[in-house]
CSV table of N, CA and C and ligand atoms in Angstrom, one decimal:
chain,number,residue,atom,x,y,z
A,143,MET,N,0.8,-1.2,0.0
A,143,MET,CA,0.0,0.0,0.0
A,143,MET,C,0.9,1.2,0.0
A,144,LYS,N,0.6,2.1,-0.9
A,144,LYS,CA,1.3,3.4,-1.0
A,144,LYS,C,0.4,4.5,-0.8
A,145,VAL,N,0.9,5.6,-0.1
A,145,VAL,CA,0.0,6.8,0.1
A,145,VAL,C,0.8,8.0,-0.3
A,146,LEU,N,0.2,8.9,-0.9
A,146,LEU,CA,0.8,10.2,-1.2
A,146,LEU,C,-0.1,11.3,-0.7
A,147,ASN,N,0.4,12.1,0.1
A,147,ASN,CA,-0.3,13.3,0.6
A,147,ASN,C,0.1,14.5,-0.2
A,148,CYS,N,-0.9,14.9,-1.1
A,148,CYS,CA,-0.6,16.0,-2.0
A,148,CYS,C,-0.5,17.3,-1.2
A,149,GLU,N,0.2,18.2,-1.8
A,149,GLU,CA,0.3,19.6,-1.2
A,149,GLU,C,-1.1,20.2,-1.1
A,150,CYS,N,-2.1,19.9,-1.8
A,150,CYS,CA,-3.4,20.5,-1.8
A,150,CYS,C,-4.2,19.8,-0.7
A,151,GLY,N,-3.7,18.8,0.0
A,151,GLY,CA,-4.5,18.1,1.0
A,151,GLY,C,-5.1,16.8,0.6
A,152,GLN,N,-5.1,16.6,-0.7
A,152,GLN,CA,-5.7,15.3,-1.2
A,152,GLN,C,-4.8,14.2,-0.8
A,153,ARG,N,-5.4,13.1,-0.3
A,153,ARG,CA,-4.6,11.9,0.0
A,153,ARG,C,-4.9,10.8,-1.0
A,154,ILE,N,-3.9,10.3,-1.7
A,154,ILE,CA,-4.0,9.4,-2.8
A,154,ILE,C,-3.4,8.1,-2.3
A,155,THR,N,-4.2,7.0,-2.4
A,155,THR,CA,-3.7,5.7,-2.0
A,155,THR,C,-3.8,4.8,-3.2
A,156,ALA,N,-2.9,3.8,-3.2
A,156,ALA,CA,-2.9,2.8,-4.2
A,156,ALA,C,-2.2,1.5,-3.7
A,157,ASP,N,-2.4,0.4,-4.3
A,157,ASP,CA,-1.8,-0.8,-3.8
A,157,ASP,C,-0.6,-1.3,-4.6
A,158,SER,N,-0.2,-0.4,-5.5
A,158,SER,CA,1.1,-0.7,-6.2
A,158,SER,C,1.7,0.6,-6.7
A,159,ASP,N,3.0,0.5,-7.1
A,159,ASP,CA,3.6,1.7,-7.6
A,159,ASP,C,2.9,2.2,-8.9
A,160,GLU,N,2.6,1.2,-9.7
A,160,GLU,CA,2.0,1.6,-11.0
A,160,GLU,C,0.6,2.2,-10.8
A,161,ALA,N,-0.2,1.7,-9.9
A,161,ALA,CA,-1.5,2.3,-9.6
A,161,ALA,C,-1.4,3.6,-9.0
A,162,LEU,N,-0.4,3.8,-8.2
A,162,LEU,CA,-0.2,5.2,-7.6
A,162,LEU,C,0.2,6.2,-8.6
A,163,ILE,N,1.1,5.8,-9.5
A,163,ILE,CA,1.5,6.8,-10.6
A,163,ILE,C,0.3,7.1,-11.4
A,164,GLU,N,-0.5,6.2,-11.7
A,164,GLU,CA,-1.7,6.4,-12.5
A,164,GLU,C,-2.7,7.4,-11.8
A,165,SER,N,-2.9,7.0,-10.5
A,165,SER,CA,-3.9,7.8,-9.8
A,165,SER,C,-3.4,9.3,-9.6
A,166,VAL,N,-2.1,9.4,-9.3
A,166,VAL,CA,-1.5,10.7,-9.1
A,166,VAL,C,-1.6,11.5,-10.4
A,167,GLY,N,-1.3,10.8,-11.5
A,167,GLY,CA,-1.3,11.5,-12.8
A,167,GLY,C,-2.7,12.0,-13.1
A,168,GLN,N,-3.7,11.3,-12.7
A,168,GLN,CA,-5.1,11.7,-12.9
A,168,GLN,C,-5.4,12.9,-12.0
A,169,HIS,N,-5.0,12.8,-10.8
A,169,HIS,CA,-5.2,13.9,-9.8
A,169,HIS,C,-4.5,15.2,-10.3
A,170,VAL,N,-3.3,15.1,-10.8
A,170,VAL,CA,-2.5,16.2,-11.3
A,170,VAL,C,-3.2,16.9,-12.5
A,171,GLN,N,-3.7,16.0,-13.4
A,171,GLN,CA,-4.4,16.6,-14.6
A,171,GLN,C,-5.7,17.3,-14.2
A,172,THR,N,-6.4,16.8,-13.1
A,172,THR,CA,-7.6,17.4,-12.7
A,172,THR,C,-7.4,18.7,-11.8
A,173,SER,N,-6.4,18.6,-10.9
A,173,SER,CA,-6.3,19.6,-9.9
A,173,SER,C,-5.0,20.5,-10.0
A,174,HIS,N,-4.0,20.0,-10.7
A,174,HIS,CA,-2.8,20.7,-10.9
A,174,HIS,C,-2.3,20.7,-12.3
A,175,PRO,N,-3.1,21.2,-13.2
A,175,PRO,CA,-2.7,21.1,-14.6
A,175,PRO,C,-1.4,21.8,-14.9
A,176,GLU,N,-1.0,22.7,-14.1
A,176,GLU,CA,0.3,23.4,-14.3
A,176,GLU,C,1.5,22.5,-14.0
A,177,LEU,N,1.2,21.3,-13.4
A,177,LEU,CA,2.3,20.4,-13.1
A,177,LEU,C,2.4,19.2,-14.1
A,178,VAL,N,1.4,19.2,-15.0
A,178,VAL,CA,1.4,18.1,-16.0
A,178,VAL,C,2.7,18.2,-16.8
A,179,GLY,N,3.4,17.0,-16.8
A,179,GLY,CA,4.7,16.9,-17.5
A,179,GLY,C,5.9,17.3,-16.7
A,180,LYS,N,5.7,17.8,-15.5
A,180,LYS,CA,6.8,18.2,-14.6
A,180,LYS,C,7.1,17.2,-13.6
A,181,LEU,N,6.1,16.4,-13.2
A,181,LEU,CA,6.3,15.4,-12.2
A,181,LEU,C,6.6,14.0,-12.9
A,182,SER,N,7.8,13.5,-12.7
A,182,SER,CA,8.2,12.2,-13.2
A,182,SER,C,7.7,11.1,-12.4
A,183,ASP,N,7.7,9.9,-12.9
A,183,ASP,CA,7.2,8.7,-12.1
A,183,ASP,C,8.1,8.6,-10.9
A,184,VAL,N,9.4,8.9,-11.0
A,184,VAL,CA,10.3,8.8,-9.9
A,184,VAL,C,10.0,9.8,-8.8
A,185,ASP,N,9.6,11.1,-9.3
A,185,ASP,CA,9.2,12.1,-8.3
A,185,ASP,C,8.0,11.6,-7.5
A,186,ILE,N,7.1,11.1,-8.2
A,186,ILE,CA,5.8,10.6,-7.5
A,186,ILE,C,6.2,9.6,-6.5
A,187,LEU,N,7.0,8.6,-6.8
A,187,LEU,CA,7.3,7.5,-5.9
A,187,LEU,C,8.2,8.1,-4.7
A,188,ASN,N,9.0,9.1,-5.0
A,188,ASN,CA,9.8,9.7,-3.9
A,188,ASN,C,8.9,10.4,-2.9
A,189,MET,N,7.8,11.0,-3.4
A,189,MET,CA,6.9,11.7,-2.5
A,189,MET,C,5.9,10.8,-1.8
A,190,ALA,N,5.9,9.5,-2.2
A,190,ALA,CA,4.9,8.6,-1.6
A,190,ALA,C,5.5,7.9,-0.4
A,191,GLU,N,4.6,7.5,0.5
A,191,GLU,CA,5.1,6.7,1.7
A,191,GLU,C,4.5,5.3,1.6
A,192,GLU,N,5.2,4.4,2.2
A,192,GLU,CA,4.7,3.0,2.2
A,192,GLU,C,3.9,2.8,3.4
A,193,LEU,N,2.7,2.2,3.3
A,193,LEU,CA,1.9,1.8,4.4
A,193,LEU,C,1.7,0.3,4.4
A,194,GLU,N,1.6,-0.2,5.6
A,194,GLU,CA,1.3,-1.6,5.7
A,194,GLU,C,-0.1,-1.9,5.4
B,386,ZN,ZN1,-3.2,17.9,-5.2
């Protein structure tokens, strides 16, 4: 389980790296269009925390 607490307060959870990257990508497109193309997959994973 991965969780990413976005700077806007949104909490995004996913059960795999791939799912997290996809969910965050959708969130960025919806809520942070200025960040589209600026956040790499590695950036997203570095911002995420692992949950049991
Ligand atoms: Zn956000």
